[in-house]
Coordinates of C-alpha atoms and ligand atoms in Angstrom, one line a residue:
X1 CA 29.5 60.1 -47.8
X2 CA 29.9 63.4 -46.6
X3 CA 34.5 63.3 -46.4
X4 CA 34.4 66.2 -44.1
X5 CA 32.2 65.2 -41.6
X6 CA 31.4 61.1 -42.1
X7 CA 29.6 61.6 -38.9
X8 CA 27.0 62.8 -40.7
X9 CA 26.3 59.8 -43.0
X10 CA 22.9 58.9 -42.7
X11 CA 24.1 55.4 -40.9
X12 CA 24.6 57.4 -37.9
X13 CA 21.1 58.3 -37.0
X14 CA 21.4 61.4 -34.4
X15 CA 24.4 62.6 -34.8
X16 CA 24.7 65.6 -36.8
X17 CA 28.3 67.6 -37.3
X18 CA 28.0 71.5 -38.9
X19 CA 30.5 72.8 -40.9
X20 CA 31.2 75.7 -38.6
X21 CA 33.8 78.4 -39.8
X22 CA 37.4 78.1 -40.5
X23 CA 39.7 79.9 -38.0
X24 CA 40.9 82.7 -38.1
X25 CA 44.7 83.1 -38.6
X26 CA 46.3 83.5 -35.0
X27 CA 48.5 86.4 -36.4
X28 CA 46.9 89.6 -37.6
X29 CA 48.6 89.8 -41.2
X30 CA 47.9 93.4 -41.1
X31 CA 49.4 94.6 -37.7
X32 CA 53.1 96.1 -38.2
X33 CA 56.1 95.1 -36.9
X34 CA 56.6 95.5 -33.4
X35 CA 58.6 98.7 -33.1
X36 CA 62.1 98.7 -32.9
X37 CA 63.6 99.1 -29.2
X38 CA 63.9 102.8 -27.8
X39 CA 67.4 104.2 -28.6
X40 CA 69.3 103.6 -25.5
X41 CA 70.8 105.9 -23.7
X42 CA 74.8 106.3 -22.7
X43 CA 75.4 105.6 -19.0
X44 CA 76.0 108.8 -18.5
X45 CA 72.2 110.4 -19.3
X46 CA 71.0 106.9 -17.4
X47 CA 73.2 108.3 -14.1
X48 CA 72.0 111.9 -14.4
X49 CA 68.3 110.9 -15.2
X50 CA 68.1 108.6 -12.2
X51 CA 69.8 110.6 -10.1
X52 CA 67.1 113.7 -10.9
X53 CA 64.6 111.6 -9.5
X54 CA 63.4 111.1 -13.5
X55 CA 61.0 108.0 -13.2
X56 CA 60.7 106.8 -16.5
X57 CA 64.8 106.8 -16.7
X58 CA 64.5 104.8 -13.5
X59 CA 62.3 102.4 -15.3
X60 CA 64.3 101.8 -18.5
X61 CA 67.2 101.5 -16.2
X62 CA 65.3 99.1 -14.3
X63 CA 64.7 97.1 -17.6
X64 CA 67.9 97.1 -18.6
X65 CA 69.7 95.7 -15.5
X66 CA 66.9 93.0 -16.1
X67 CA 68.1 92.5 -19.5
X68 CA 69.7 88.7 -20.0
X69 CA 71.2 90.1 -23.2
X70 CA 74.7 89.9 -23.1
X71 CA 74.7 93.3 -25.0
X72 CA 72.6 94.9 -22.2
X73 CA 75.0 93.8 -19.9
X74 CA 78.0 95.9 -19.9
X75 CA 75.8 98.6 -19.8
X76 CA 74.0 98.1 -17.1
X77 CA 76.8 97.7 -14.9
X78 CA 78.3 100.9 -15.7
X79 CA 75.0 102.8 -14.5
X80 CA 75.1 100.2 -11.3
X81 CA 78.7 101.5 -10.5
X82 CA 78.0 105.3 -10.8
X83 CA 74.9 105.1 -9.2
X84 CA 76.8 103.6 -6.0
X85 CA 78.3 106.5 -4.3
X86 CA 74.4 107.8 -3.9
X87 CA 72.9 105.0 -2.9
X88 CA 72.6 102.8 0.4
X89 CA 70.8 105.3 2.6
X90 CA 67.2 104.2 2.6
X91 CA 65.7 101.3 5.3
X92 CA 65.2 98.3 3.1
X93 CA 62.1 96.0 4.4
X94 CA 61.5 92.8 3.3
X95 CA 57.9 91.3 3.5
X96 CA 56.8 88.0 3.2
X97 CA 54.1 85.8 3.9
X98 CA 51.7 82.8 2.0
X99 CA 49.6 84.1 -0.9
X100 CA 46.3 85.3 0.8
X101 CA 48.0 86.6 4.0
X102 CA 47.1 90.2 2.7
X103 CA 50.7 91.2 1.5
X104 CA 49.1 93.5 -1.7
X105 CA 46.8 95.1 0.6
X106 CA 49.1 95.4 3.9
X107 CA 52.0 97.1 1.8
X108 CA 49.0 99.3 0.2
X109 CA 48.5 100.7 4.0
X110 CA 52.1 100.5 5.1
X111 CA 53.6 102.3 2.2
X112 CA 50.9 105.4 2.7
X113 CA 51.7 105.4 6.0
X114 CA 55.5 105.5 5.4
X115 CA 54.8 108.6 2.5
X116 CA 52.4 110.7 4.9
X117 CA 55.2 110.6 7.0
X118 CA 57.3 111.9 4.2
X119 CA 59.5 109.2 2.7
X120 CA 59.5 107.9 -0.8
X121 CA 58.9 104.7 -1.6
X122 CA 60.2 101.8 -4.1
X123 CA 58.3 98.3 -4.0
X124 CA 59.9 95.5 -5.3
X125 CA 59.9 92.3 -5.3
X126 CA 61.1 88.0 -6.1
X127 CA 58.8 85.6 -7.4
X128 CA 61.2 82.6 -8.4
X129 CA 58.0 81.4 -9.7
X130 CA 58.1 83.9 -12.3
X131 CA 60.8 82.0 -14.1
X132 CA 58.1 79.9 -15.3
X133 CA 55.2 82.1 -15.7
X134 CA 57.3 84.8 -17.4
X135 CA 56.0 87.3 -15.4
X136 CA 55.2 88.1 -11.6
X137 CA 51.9 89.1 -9.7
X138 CA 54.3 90.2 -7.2
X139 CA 55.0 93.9 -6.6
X140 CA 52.5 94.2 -9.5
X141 CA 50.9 97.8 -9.6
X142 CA 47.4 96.6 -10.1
X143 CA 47.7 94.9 -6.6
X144 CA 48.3 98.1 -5.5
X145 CA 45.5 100.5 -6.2
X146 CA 46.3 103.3 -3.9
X147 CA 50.2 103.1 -3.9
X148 CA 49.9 102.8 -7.6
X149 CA 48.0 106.3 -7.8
X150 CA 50.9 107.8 -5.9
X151 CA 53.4 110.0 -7.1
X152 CA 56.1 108.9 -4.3
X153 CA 55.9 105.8 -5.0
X154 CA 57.8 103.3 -7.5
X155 CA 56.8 99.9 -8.1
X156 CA 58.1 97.1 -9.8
X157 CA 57.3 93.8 -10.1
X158 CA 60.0 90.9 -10.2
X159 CA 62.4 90.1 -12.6
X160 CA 61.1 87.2 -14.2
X161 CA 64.1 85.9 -16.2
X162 CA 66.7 83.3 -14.7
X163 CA 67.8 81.4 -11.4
X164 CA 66.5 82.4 -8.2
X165 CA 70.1 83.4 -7.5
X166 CA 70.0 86.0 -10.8
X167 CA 66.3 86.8 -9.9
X168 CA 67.4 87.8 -6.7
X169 CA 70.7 89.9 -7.9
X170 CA 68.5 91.6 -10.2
X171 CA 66.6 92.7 -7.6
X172 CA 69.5 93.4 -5.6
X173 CA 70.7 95.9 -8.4
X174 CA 67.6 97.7 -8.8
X175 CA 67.6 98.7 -5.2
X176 CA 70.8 100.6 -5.9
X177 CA 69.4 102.5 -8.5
X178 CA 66.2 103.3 -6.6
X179 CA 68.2 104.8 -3.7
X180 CA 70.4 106.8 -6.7
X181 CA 66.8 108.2 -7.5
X182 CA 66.3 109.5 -4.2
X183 CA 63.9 106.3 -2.3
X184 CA 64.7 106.1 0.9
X185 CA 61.9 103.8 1.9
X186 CA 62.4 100.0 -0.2
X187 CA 60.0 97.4 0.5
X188 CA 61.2 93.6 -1.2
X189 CA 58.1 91.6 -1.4
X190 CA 58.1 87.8 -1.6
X191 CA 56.2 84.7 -1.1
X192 CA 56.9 82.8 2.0
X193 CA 56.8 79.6 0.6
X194 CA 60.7 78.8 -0.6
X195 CA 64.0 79.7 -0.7
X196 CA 63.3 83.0 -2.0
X197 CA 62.7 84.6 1.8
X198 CA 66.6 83.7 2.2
X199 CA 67.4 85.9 -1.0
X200 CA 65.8 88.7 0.4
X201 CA 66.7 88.2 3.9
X202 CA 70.2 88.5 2.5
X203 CA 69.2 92.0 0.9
X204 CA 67.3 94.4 3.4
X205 CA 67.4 95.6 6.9
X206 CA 64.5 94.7 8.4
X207 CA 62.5 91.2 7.9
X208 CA 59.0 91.3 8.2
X209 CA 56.9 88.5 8.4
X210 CA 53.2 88.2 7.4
X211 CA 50.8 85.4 9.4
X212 CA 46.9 84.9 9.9
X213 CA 45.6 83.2 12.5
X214 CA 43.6 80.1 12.4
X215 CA 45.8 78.7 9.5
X216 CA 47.4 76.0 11.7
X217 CA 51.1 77.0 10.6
X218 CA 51.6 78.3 14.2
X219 CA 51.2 75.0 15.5
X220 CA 52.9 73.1 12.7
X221 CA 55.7 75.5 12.9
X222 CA 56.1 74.7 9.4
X223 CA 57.8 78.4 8.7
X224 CA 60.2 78.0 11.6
X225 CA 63.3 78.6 9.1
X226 CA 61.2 82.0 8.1
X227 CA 60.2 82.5 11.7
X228 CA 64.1 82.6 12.9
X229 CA 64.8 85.0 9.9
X230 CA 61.9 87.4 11.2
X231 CA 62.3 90.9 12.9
X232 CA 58.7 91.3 13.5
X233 CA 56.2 88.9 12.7
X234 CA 52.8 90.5 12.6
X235 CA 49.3 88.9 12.5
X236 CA 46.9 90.3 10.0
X237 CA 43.5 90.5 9.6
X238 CA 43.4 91.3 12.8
X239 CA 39.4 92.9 12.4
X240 CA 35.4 92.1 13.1
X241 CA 35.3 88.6 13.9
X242 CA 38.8 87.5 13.7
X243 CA 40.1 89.8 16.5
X244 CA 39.8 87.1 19.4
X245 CA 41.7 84.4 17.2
X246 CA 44.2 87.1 16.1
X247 CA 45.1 87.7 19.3
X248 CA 45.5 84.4 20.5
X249 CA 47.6 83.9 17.2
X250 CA 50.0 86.7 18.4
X251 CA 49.8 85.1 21.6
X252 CA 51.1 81.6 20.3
X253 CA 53.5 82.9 18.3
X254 CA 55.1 85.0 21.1
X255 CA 55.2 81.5 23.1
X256 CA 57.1 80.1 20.3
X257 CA 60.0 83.1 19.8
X258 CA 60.6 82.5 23.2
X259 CA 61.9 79.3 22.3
X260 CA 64.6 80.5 20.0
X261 CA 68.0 81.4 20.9
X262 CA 68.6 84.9 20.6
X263 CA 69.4 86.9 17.3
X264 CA 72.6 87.8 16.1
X265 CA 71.4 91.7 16.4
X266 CA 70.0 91.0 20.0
X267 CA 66.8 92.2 18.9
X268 CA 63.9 91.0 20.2
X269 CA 61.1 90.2 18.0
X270 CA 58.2 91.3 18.5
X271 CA 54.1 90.4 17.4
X272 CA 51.4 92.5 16.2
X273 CA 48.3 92.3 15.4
X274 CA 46.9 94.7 12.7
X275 CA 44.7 95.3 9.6
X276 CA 45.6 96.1 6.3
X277 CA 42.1 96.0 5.1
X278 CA 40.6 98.5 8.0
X279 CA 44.5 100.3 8.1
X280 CA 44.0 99.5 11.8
X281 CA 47.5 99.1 14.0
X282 CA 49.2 100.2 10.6
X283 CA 51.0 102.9 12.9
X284 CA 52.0 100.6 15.9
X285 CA 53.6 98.0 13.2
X286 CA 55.6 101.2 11.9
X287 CA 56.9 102.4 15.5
X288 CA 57.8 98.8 16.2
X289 CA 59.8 98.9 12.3
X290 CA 61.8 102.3 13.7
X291 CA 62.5 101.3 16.9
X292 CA 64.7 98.2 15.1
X293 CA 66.2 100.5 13.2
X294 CA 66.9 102.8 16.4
X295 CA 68.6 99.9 18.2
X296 CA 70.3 98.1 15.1
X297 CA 71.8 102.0 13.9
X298 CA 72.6 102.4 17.9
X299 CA 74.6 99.1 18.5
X300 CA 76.4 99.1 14.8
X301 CA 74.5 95.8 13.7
X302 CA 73.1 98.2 10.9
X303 CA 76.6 99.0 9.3
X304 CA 77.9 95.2 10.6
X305 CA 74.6 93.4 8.0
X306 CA 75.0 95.2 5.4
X307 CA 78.7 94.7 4.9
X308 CA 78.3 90.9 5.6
X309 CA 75.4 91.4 2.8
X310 CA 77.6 93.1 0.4
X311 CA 80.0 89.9 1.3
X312 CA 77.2 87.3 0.5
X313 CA 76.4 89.3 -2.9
X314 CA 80.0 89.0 -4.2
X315 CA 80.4 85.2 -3.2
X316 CA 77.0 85.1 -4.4
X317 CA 77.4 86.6 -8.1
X318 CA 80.7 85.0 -8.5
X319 CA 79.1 81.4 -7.8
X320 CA 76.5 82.6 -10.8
X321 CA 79.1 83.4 -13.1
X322 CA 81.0 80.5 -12.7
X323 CA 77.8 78.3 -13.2
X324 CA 76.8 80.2 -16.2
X325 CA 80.1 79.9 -17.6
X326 CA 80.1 76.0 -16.8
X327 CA 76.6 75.3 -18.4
X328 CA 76.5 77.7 -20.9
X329 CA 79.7 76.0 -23.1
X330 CA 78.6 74.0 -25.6
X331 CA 80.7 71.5 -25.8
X332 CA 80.5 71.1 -22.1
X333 CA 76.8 70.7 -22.2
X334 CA 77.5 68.0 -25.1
X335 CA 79.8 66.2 -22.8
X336 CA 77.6 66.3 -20.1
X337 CA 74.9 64.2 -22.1
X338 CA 77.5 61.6 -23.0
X339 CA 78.2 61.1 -19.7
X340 CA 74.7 61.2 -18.2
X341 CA 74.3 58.0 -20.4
X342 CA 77.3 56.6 -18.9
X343 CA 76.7 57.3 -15.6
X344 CA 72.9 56.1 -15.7
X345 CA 74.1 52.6 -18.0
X346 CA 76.4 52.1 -14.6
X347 CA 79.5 52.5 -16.8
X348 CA 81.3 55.1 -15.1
X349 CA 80.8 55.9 -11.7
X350 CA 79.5 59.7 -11.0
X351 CA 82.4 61.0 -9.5
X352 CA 84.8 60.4 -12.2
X353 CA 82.5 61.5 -14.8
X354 CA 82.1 64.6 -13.1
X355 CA 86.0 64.8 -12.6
X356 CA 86.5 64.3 -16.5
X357 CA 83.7 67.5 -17.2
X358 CA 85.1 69.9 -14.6
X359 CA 88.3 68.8 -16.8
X360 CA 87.6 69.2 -19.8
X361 CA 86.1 72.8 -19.1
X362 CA 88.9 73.4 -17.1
X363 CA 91.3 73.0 -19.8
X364 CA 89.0 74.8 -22.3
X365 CA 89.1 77.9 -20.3
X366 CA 93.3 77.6 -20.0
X367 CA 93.2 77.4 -24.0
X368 CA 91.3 80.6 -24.6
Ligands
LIG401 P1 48.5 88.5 -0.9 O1 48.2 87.3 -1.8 O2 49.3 88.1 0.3 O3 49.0 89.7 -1.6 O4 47.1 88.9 -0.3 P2 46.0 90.0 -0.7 O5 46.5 91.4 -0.2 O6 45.7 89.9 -2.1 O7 44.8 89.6 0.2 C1 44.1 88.4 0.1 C2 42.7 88.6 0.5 O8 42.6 88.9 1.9 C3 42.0 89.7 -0.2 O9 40.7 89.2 -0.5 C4 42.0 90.8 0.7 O10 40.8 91.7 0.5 C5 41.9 90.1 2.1 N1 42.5 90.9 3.1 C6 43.7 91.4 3.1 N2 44.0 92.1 4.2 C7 42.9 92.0 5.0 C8 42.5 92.5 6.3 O11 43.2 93.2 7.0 N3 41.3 92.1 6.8 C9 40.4 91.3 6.1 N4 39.3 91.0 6.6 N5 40.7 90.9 4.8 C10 41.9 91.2 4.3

């Protein structure tokens, strides 16, 4: 009998098993160690590079605020805090909408639109999914194609390491530094499917959001929590056939903003209808963008957001911190276990296990 293959013993009429190849060994013996990391640079030639407009000291910059090593860390902050006292003067947009809406293609049109007219543009963006994927599609050059050709432009795609909360910092951070390198035009893409449209929300200026028509959301009003966050909502696809249903889209959705109360800015959002595709009604969606930021710069909301933003982001780093701090202790996370046992076997109640954990950690941290 054939050990290898008893399939092939002649019992089993029909049935006939090659021998094939053996595999191939999944690592190339022969290729060399990866090469060791660049040689970083102090904070000092990261400041001076960025703030020269240098791209690819933007990028390693970039890379290092996204760094989760500890080492990284200190670092990164440093070049954060010097890169401050140049930074905050660009409009920061965030755009959002369900996969397929046409976000690649409309910020394709939009951000040509915003260079002809002489600006410089960063495109970021936060994928919580990304945590998983390790990696993003988002703000992904190859979406891209024309912005990616262009030499005022920057894109990045989202940090793909951590918590939505430490995606969305990350992000956060990067803006600074691509306003230290002279980008006065930010666009924060995102899917608007999650929580991650309140992270952004919480990070630029102007919220844009991205519907088709026919897709039965503006019936459902299943994005009402996005809808309320909106500044402008605009309808895309908005060409050859689709024009009529577009329209009445735009139509529907005005209907439904008048139902909700007014925003805290006293804007009034408004609909378009446009197409990235075509780069039809690319210009109206930008007049529309500037007149916010006419009558939020006008009536101080401009200043008043982003100081309540810059509020959010402390409360919002310190809560990380402490959480990290919590989870990341050993002996907590050993604890932790013990008591999930005890909680699930009903012999402690939840309450006081949690009491004896926050505890213990507390009096860990007044030992140090
Ligand atoms: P994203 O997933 O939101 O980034 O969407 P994409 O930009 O990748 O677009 C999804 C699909 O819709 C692609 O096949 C695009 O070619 C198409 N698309 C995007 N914008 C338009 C538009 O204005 N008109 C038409 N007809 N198709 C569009």
């Amino acid at each position: 009998m054939n050990i290898e293959h008893p399939e092939n013993d002649k019992k089993y009429l029909g049935l006939q098993v090659n021998s094939g190849v053996t595999s191939q060994p999944t690592v190339n013996p022969y290729r060399r160690a990866r090469a060791k990391s660049i040689p970083q640079l102090t904070a000092g030639e990261y400041v001076e590079g960025i703030i020269k407009g240098d791209v690819s000291v933007l990028g390693r910059a970039v890379t290092l605020v996204e760094s989760t090593s500890e080492r990284h860390h200190a670092l990164a902050q440093e070049v954060i805090e010097k890169c401050l006292p140049y930074s905050g003067k660009s409009r920061r947009i965030g755009i959002t909408g369900v996969p397929g809406a046409g976000k690649s293609t409309s910020i394709d049109a939009f951000g040509l639109h915003v260079i002809r007219e002489g600006h410089r543009l960063a495109v970021l963006a936060i994928d919580p999914s990304s945590e998983r994927t390790k990696g993003s599609i988002l703000g992904d050059k190859t979406r891209m194609e024309k912005l990616s050709q262009n030499n005022d432009a920057f894109i990045r795609p989202s940090p793909s390491a951590g918590s939505l909360g430490g995606v969305a910092r990350k992000t956060r951070e990067t803006i600074v530094l691509c306003e230290a390198a002279g980008y006065d035009r930010i666009f924060v893409e995102t899917v608007g499917v999650g929580q991650s449209e309140t992270a952004v929300h919480s990070m630029v200026d102007f919220f844009l959001l991205i519907q088709l028509a026919g897709t039965g959301d503006e019936l459902q009003g299943i994005k009402r929590g996005i809808m309320e966050m909106a500044d402008g909502i605009v309808i895309n696809k908005c060409d050859g056939d689709n024009i009529d249903r577009a329209k009445l889209a735009a139509a529907q959705f005005r209907n439904a903003l008048h139902l909700f109360p007014p925003t805290p800015s006293k804007w009034v959002p408004e609909v378009l209808t446009y197409s990235g595709y075509f780069e039809l009604g690319i210009a109206e969606v930008w007049d529309m963008i500037d007149r916010y930021f006419e009558h939020a710069i006008k009536t101080g909301y401009f200043d008043l957001k982003r100081m309540e933003q810059e509020k959010y982001w402390m409360i919002e780093t310190i809560d990380e911190k402490l959480k990290e701090s919590f989870y990341q202790m050993p002996e907590v996370a050993a604890l932790l276990e013990q008591k999930e046992l005890r909680v699930l076997n009903n012999e402690q109640s939840s309450f006081t296990a949690a009491r004896d954990v926050l505890d213990f950690y507390f009096e860990r941290i007044r030992s140090k």
